[in-house]
Coordinates of C-alpha atoms in Angstrom, one line a residue:
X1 CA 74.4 44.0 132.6
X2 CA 73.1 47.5 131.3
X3 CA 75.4 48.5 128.3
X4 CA 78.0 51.5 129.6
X5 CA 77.7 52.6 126.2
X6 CA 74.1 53.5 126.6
X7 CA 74.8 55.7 129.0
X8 CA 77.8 57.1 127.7
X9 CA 76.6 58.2 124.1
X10 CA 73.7 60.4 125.6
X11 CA 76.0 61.9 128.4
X12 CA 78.7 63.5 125.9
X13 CA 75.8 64.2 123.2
X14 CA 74.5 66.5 126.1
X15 CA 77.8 67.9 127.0
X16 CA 78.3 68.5 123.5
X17 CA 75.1 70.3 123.5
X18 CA 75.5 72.5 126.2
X19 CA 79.7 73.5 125.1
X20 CA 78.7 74.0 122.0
X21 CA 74.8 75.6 121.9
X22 CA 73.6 76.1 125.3
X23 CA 76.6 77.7 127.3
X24 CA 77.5 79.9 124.0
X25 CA 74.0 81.2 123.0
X26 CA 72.2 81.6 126.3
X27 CA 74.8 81.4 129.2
X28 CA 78.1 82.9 128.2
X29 CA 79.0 87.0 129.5
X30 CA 79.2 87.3 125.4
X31 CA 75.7 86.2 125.2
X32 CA 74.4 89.6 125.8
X33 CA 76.2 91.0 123.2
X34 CA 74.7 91.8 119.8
X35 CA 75.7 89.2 117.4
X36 CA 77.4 90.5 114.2
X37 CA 75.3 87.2 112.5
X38 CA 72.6 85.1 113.6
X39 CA 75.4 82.4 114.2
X40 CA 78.5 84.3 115.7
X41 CA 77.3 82.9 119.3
X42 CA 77.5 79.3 118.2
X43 CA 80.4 79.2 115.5
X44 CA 83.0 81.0 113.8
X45 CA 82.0 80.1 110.2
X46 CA 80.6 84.0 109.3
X47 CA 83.8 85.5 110.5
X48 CA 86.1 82.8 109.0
X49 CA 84.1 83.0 105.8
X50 CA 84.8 87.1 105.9
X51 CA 88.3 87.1 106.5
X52 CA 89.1 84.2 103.7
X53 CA 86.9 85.8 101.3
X54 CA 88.9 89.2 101.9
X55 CA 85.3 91.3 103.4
X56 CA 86.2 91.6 106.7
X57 CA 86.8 94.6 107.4
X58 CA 83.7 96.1 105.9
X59 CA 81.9 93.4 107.2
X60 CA 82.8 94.2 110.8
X61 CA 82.1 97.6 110.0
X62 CA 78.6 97.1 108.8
X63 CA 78.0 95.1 112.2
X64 CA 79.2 98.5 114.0
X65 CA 77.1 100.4 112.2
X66 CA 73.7 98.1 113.0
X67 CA 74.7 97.7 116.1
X68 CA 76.7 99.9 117.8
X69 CA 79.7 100.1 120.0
X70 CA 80.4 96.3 120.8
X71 CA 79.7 93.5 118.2
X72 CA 80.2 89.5 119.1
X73 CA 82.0 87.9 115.6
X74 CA 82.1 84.6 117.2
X75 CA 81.1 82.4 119.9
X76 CA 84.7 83.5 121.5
X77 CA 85.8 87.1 119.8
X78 CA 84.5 90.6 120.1
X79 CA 84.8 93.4 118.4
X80 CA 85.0 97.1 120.0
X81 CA 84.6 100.4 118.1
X82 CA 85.2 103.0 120.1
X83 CA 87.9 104.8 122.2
X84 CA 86.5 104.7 126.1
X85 CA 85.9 101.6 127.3
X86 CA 87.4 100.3 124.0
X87 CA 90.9 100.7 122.1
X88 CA 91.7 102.8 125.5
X89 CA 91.0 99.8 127.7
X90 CA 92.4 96.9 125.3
X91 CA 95.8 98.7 123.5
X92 CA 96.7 100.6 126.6
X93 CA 95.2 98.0 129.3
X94 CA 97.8 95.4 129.1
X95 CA 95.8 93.3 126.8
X96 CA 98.4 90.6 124.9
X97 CA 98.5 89.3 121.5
X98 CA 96.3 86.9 120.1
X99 CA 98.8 83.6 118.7
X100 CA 97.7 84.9 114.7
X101 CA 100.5 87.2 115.2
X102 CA 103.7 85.0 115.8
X103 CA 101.2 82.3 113.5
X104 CA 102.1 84.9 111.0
X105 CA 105.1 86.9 111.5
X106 CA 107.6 85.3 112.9
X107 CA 110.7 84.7 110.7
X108 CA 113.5 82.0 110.8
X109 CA 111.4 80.5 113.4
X110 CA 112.2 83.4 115.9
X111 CA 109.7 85.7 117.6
X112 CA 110.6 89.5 116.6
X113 CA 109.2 92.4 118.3
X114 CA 106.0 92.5 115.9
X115 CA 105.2 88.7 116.1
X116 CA 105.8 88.7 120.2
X117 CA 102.4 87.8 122.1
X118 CA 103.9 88.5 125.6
X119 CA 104.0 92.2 126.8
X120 CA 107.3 91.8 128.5
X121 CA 109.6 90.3 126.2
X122 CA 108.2 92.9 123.6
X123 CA 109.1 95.4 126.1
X124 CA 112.5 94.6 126.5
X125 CA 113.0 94.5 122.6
X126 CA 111.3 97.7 121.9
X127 CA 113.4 99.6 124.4
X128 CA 116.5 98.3 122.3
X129 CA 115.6 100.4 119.3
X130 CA 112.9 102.9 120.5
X131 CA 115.4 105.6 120.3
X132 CA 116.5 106.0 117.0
X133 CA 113.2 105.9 115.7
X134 CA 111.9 108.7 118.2
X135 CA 110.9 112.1 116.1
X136 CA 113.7 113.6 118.1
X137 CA 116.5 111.0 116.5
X138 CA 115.4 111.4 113.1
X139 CA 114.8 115.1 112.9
X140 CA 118.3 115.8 114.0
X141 CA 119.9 112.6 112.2
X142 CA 122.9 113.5 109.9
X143 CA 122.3 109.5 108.8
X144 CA 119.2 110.3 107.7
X145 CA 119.7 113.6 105.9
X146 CA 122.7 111.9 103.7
X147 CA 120.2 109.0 103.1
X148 CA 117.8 112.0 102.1
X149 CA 119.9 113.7 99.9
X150 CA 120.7 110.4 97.5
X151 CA 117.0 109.0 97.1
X152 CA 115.9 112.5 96.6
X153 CA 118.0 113.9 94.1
X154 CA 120.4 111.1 92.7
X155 CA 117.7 108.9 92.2
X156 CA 114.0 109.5 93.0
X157 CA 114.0 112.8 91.1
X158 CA 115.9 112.4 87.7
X159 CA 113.7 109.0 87.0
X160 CA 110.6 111.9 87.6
X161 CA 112.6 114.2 85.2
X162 CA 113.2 111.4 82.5
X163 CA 109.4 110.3 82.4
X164 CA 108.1 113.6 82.4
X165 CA 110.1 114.8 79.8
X166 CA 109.8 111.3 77.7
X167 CA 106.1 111.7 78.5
X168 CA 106.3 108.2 79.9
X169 CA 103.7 107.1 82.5
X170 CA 104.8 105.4 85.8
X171 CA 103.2 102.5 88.0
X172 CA 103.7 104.6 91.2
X173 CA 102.6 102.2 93.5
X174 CA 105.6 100.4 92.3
X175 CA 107.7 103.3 92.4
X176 CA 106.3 104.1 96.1
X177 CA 107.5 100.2 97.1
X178 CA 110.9 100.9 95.8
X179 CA 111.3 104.3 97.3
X180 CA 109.8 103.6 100.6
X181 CA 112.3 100.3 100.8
X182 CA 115.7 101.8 99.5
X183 CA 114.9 104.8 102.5
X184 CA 114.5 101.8 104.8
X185 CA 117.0 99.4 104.3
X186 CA 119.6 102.6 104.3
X187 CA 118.6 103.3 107.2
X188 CA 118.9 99.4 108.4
X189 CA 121.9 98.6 106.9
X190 CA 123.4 101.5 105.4
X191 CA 124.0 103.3 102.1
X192 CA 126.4 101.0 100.8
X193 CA 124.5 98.3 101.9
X194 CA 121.5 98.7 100.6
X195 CA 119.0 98.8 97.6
X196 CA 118.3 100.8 94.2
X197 CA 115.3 99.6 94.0
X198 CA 114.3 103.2 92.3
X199 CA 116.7 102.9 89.5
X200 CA 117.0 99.3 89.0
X201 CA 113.5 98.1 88.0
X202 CA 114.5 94.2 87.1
X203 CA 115.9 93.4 90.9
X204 CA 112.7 95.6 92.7
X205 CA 110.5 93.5 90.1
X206 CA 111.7 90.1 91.3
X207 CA 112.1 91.1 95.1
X208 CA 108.6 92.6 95.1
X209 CA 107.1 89.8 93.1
X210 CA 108.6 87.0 95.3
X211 CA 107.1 89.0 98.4
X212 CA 103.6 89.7 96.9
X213 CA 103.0 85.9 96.3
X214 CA 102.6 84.7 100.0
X215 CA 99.9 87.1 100.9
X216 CA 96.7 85.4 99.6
X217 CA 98.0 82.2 101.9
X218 CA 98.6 84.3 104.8
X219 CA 94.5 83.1 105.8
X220 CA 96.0 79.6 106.9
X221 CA 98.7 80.3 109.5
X222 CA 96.6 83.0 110.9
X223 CA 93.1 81.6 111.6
X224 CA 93.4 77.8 111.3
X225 CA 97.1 76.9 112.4
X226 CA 95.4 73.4 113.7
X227 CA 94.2 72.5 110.6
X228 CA 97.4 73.4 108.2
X229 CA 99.1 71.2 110.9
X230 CA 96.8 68.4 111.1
X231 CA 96.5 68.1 107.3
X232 CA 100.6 68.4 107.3
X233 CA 100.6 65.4 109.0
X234 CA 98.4 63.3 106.8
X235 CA 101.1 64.9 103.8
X236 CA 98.7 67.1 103.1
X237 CA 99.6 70.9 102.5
X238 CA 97.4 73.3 102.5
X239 CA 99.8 75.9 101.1
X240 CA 101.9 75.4 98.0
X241 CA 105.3 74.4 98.6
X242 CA 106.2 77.3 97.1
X243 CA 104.9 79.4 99.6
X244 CA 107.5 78.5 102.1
X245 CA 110.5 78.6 99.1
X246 CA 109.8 82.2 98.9
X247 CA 109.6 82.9 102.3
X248 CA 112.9 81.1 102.8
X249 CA 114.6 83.1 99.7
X250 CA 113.7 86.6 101.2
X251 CA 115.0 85.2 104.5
X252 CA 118.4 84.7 102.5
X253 CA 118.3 87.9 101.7
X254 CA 117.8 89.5 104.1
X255 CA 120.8 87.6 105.9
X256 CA 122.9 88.5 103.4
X257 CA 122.2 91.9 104.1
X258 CA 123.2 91.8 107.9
X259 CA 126.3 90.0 107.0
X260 CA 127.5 93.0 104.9
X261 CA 126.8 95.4 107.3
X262 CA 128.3 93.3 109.5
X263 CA 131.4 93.7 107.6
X264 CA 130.8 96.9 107.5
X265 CA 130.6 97.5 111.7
X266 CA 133.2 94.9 112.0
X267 CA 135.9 96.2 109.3
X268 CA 135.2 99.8 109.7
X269 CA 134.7 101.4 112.9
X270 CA 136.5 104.4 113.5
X271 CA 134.8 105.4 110.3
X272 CA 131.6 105.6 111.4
X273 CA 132.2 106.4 115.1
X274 CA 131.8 110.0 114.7
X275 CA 130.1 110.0 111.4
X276 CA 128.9 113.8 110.1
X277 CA 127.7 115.0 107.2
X278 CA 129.5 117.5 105.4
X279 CA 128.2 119.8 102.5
X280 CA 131.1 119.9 100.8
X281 CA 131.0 116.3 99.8
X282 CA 128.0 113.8 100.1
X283 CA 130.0 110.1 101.9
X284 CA 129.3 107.2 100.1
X285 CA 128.6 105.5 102.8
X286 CA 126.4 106.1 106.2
X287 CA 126.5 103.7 109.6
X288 CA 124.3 100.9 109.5
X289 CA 122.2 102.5 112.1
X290 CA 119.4 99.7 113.0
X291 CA 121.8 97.2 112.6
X292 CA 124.3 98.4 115.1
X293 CA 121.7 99.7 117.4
X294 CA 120.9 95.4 117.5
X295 CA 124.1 94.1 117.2
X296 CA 125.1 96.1 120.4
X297 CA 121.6 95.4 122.6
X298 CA 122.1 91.4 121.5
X299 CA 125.2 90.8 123.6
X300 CA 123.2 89.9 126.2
X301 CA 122.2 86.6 127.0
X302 CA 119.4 85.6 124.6
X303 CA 117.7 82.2 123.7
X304 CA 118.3 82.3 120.3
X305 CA 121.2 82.5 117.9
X306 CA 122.3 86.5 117.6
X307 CA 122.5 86.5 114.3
X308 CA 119.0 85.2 113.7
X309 CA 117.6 87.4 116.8
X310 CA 118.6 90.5 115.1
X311 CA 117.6 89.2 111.6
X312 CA 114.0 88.5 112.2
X313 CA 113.9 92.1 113.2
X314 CA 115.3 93.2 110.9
X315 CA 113.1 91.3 108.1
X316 CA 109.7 92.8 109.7
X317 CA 110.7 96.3 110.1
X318 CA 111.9 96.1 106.4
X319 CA 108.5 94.3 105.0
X320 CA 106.5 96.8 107.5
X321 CA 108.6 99.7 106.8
X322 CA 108.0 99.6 102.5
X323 CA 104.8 98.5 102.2
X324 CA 103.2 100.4 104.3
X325 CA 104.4 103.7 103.6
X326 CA 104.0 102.8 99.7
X327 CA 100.3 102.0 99.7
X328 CA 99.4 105.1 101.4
X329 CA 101.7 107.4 99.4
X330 CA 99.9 105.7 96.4
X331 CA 96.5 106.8 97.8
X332 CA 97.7 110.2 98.7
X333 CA 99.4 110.7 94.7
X334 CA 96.0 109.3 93.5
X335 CA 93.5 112.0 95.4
X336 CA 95.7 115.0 94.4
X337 CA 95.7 114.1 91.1
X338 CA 92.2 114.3 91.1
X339 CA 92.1 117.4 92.9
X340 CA 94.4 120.1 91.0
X341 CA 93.6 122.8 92.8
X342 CA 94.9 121.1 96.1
X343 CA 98.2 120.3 94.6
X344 CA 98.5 124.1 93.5
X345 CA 97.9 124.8 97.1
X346 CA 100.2 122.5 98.7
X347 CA 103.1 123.4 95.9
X348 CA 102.7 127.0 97.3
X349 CA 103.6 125.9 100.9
X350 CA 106.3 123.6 99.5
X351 CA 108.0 126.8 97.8
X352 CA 108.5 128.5 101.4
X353 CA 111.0 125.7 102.3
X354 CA 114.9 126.9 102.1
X355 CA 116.4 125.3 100.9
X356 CA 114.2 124.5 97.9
X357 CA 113.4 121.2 97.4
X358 CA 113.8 122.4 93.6
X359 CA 115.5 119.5 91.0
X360 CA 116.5 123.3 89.3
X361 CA 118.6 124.7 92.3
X362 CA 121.8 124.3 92.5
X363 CA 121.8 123.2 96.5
X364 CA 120.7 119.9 95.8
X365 CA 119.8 120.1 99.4
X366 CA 116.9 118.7 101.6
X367 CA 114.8 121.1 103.9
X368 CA 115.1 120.1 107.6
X369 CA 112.3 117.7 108.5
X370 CA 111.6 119.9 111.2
X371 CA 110.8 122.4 108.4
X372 CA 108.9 119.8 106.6
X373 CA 106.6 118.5 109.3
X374 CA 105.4 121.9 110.6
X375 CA 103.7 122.3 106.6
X376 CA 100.2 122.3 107.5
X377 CA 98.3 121.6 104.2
X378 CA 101.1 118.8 103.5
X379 CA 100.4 117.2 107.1
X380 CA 96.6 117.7 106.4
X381 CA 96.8 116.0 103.2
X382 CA 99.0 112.8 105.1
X383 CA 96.6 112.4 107.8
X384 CA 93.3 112.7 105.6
X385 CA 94.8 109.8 103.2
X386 CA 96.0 107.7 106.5
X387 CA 92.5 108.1 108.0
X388 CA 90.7 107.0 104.8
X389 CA 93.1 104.8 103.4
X390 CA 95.0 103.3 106.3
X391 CA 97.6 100.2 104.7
X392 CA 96.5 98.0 107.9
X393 CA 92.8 99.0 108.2
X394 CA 92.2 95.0 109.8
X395 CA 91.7 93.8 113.2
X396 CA 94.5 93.7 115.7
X397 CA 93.5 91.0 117.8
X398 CA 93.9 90.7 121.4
X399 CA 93.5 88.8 124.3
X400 CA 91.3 89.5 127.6
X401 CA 93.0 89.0 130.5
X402 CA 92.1 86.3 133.1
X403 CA 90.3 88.8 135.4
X404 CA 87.1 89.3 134.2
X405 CA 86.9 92.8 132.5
X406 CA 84.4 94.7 130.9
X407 CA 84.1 96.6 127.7
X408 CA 82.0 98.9 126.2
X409 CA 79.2 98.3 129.0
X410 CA 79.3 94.7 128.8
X411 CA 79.3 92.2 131.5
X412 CA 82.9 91.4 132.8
X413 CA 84.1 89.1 129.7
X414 CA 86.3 86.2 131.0
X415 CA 89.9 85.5 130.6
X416 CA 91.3 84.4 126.7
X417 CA 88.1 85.8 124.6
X418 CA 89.3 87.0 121.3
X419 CA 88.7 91.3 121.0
X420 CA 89.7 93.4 118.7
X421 CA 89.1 97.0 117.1
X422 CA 90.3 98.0 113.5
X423 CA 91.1 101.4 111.8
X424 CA 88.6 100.9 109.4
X425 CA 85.7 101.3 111.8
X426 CA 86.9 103.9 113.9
X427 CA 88.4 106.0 110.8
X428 CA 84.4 105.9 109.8
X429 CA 83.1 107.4 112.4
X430 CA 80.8 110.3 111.3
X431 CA 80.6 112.2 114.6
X432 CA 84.4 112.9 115.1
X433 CA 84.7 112.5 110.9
X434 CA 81.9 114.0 109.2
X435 CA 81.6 112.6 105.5
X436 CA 83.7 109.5 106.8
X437 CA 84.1 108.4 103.0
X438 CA 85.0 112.2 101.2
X439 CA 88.7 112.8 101.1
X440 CA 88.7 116.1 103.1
X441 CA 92.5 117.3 103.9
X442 CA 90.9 120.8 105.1
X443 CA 89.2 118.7 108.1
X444 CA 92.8 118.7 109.9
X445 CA 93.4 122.1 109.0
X446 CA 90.2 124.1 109.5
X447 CA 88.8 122.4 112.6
X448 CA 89.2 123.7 116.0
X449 CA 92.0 123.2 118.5
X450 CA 89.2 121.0 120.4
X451 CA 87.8 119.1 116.8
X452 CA 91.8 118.2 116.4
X453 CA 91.9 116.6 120.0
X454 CA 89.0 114.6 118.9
X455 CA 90.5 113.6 115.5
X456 CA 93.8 112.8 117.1
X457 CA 91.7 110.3 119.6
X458 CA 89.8 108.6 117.3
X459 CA 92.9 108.2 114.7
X460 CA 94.4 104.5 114.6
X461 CA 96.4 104.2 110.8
X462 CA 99.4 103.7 113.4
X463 CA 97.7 101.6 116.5
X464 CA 98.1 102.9 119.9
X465 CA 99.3 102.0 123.8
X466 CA 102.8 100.3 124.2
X467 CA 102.3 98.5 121.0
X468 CA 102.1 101.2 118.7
X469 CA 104.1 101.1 115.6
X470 CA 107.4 102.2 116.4
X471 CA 108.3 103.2 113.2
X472 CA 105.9 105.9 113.2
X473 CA 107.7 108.4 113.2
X474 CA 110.4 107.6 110.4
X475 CA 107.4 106.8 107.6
X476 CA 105.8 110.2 108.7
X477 CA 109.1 111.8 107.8
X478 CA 109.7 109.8 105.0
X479 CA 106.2 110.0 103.4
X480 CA 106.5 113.6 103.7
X481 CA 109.9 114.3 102.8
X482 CA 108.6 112.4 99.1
X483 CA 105.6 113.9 98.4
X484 CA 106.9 117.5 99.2
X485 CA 110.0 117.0 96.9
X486 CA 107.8 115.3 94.3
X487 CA 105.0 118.2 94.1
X488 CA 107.6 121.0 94.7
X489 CA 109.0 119.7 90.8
X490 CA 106.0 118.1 89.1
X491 CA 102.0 117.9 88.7
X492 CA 100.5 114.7 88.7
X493 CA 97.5 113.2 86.2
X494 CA 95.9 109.9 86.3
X495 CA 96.4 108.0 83.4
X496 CA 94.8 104.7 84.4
X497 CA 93.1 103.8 88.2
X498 CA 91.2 101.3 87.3
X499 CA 90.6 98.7 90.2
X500 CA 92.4 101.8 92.7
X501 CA 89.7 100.9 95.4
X502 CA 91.3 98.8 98.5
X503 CA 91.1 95.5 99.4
X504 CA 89.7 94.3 102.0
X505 CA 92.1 93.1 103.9
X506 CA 94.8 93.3 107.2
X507 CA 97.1 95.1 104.8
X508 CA 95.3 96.7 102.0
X509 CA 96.5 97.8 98.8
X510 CA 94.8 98.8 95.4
X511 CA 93.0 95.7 94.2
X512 CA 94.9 96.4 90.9
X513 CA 98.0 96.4 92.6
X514 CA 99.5 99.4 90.5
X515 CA 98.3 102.8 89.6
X516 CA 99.2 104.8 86.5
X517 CA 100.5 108.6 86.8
X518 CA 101.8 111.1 83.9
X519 CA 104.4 113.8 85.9
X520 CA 104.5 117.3 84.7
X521 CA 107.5 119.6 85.1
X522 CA 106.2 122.9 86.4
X523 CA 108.6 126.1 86.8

């Protein structure tokens, strides 16, 4: 009788074939694709090699660059570079999440609005809080001019004051951290809730440190969830073991948080009810404002504990909402202080604000943001520094739907390919951005109305389509709120950027991870 294994062996060696080399490389729709490597039809490897080695980004954008609009990085992943026929079509198309996201993001096991792959339920959680972070809110929020008032001049400024007059050099990428996160989790949780992490440089130190150490392990649970589990299995971890204790200690805290302001909602709410500022005296306290805004959506029927619901929220709009804005103030401090001449101009447009942003006057009083935002040079120099340096320059990975659909030209690409575009790439582009790699404020202020249209198209530090960063609109305000009451008081000099240049990364800071600044009162 004729062995069945003879026939057997031969029959999956040529399935195997044609899966794995045949189908991929000569019959797939991504076959007619240019390959960002020789082997992106047939295996991951290049890409997986790029993204663990931290050269992705450039990579991808060296594959653009050779080949154009469309780029395949794997047997089952695209790339897209441009706005028609790309981001329009995949961010604003109905395009879901690739699984790296809730792989990486979710906290306390429970999907927040960041982490959420399905469209829907993301939906329905960003219509609980799009409101108070809509320009209109924040512009015309008395929360957020008390909140103002105390980073600004009870505690951002006098620490300027004290090293500038001590002659004392600060590591403002620190700094930025701690400012960008006391603004946040006031906001979050309230002013008598939250953090001095401007003034009290031993607790920002640990917080900061225990946050940083994860991120070179973040490769694991974001590409290769399969293997981390299979290995886990054998008692094998891939990831230290502290890894996960610090990721369950900034959990903690960040539950302690929402059970003070908890206490504070709870014990307190005729006091915050109808909360208004008054100039006469600043409160000591402000309305939990996120917070609340959850608490109250929650109370209806949800599949997971309320109290961890809201938290997980909370936790990624607090680790989005400081490091973000930090790294690109950082980049922003770094190019004026190597361009003096633009900081003399933009101090001359802060100086028509009233009130004065002054540390000298007397008002100790912030200029409506409304005031702020319509500065042109200072919203020229934001967006030059977001366009060059964007914090999440990486791929935001996507999904194609399961009717066929084409991009860029291509032949209709089948449901559950991997496609992506990054800000890196379309920030480069030297037809809408001439001199992609100068840092050129004057492009956003010199260009005509129809150059600005353009710009605005091809701009992508904050994503776009019904996933767009919904905090927008509160780091704009924030970012611009610091640097005008910064270069309204003091000049800035580099004293040490060594290793400044970004990594290369989702979220990319210096490679240094600090930057060194000397502050100079001026009159």
């Amino acid at each position: 009788m004729f062995p069945l294994s003879l026939v057997a062996v031969p029959i999956v060696a040529l399935y195997l074939v044609y899966k794995y080399l045949v189908f991929p490389i000569f019959l797939s729709p991504l076959s007619k694709l240019p390959n960002a490597h020789f082997s992106s039809s047939f295996s991951p490897l290049w890409i997986l090699l790029r993204r663990y080695h931290r050269e992705e980004n450039r990579a991808i954008y060296a594959a653009h660059v050779k080949h154009g609009d469309i780029v395949r990085l794997g047997p089952n992943e695209v790339s897209v570079a441009c706005v028609d026929e790309g981001i329009r079509t995949v961010y604003s198309g109905g395009f879901e999440k690739w699984n790296w996201y809730p792989n990486q993001f979710e906290n306390y096991g429970v999907p927040n609005m960041f982490s959420m792959a399905n469209s829907k339920s993301h939906s329905i959680r960003k219509r609980m809080i799009s409101n108070i972070y809509s320009k209109s809110y924040l512009q015309s929020s008395s929360e957020v001019h008390a909140i103002s008032k105390v980073m600004i001049f009870d505690r951002l400024l006098p620490l300027l004051e004290e090293a500038a007059n001590n002659k004392q050099p600060l590591d403002v990428l620190e700094l930025n951290f701690s400012s960008t996160m006391d603004f946040i989790i006031a906001f979050i949780f309230g002013l008598q809730n939250g953090t001095n992490f401007i003034q009290d440089i031993p607790t920002r130190q640990e917080w900061l440190s225990i946050y940083q150490s994860r991120r070179p392990f973040r490769f694991w649970a974001g590409e290769l969830p399969g293997v981390v589990s299979f290995f886990k299995k054998l008692g094998i971890h891939i990831t230290p073991a502290w890894v996960s204790e610090a990721s369950k200690w900034l959990e903690d805290w960040t539950m302690e948080k929402c059970k003070a302001a908890n206490t504070s909602v709870s014990g307190s709410k005729d006091q915050f009810s109808d909360f208004k500022e008054t100039s006469e005296s600043l409160p000591a306290t402000t309305p939990p404002v996120i917070y609340n805004q959850l608490l109250t959506s929650f109370k209806q029927p949800s599949p997971y504990p309320i109290d961890l619901s809201i938290a997980t929220e909370i936790h990624d709009h607090l680790a989005a909402g400081h490091e973000t804005s930090g790294i690109s103030l950082t980049y922003l401090f770094h190019e004026l202080s190597l361009h003096l001449e633009l900081q003399t101009r933009l101090r001359n447009e802060l100086r028509t604000l009233s009130p004065s942003l002054s540390f000298a006057s007397s008002s100790h009083d912030v200029s409506t943001p409304r005031k702020i935002d319509a500065l042109p040079f200072l919203h020229a120099c934001l967006m030059e520094t977001l366009r060059i340096y964007a914090a999440i320059p990486g791929p935001q990975p996507r999904i194609t739907p399961s009717t066929p659909t084409s991009l860029v030209g291509s032949l209709p690409l089948p449901g559950g390919v991997r496609v992506s575009a990054q800000a890196y790439t379309l920030h480069r582009n030297a037809d809408v951005f001439p001199e992609p790699e100068k840092w050129k404020p004057e492009r956003w202020v010199d260009a005509s109305e129809e150059e600005k249209a353009e710009m605005g198209r091809w701009f992508w530090a904050f994503g776009s389509g019904g996933r767009m960063c919904v905090g927008s609109h509160f780091a704009v305000q924030e970012m611009k709120l610091i640097t005008a009451a910064i270069y309204t008081n003091f000049t800035t000099h580099v004293v040490n950027d060594e290793g400044i240049e970004q990594i290369d990364a989702y979220t990319a800071g210096p490679r240094s991870n600090r930057l060194l600044l000397r502050f100079e009162r001026v009159e």
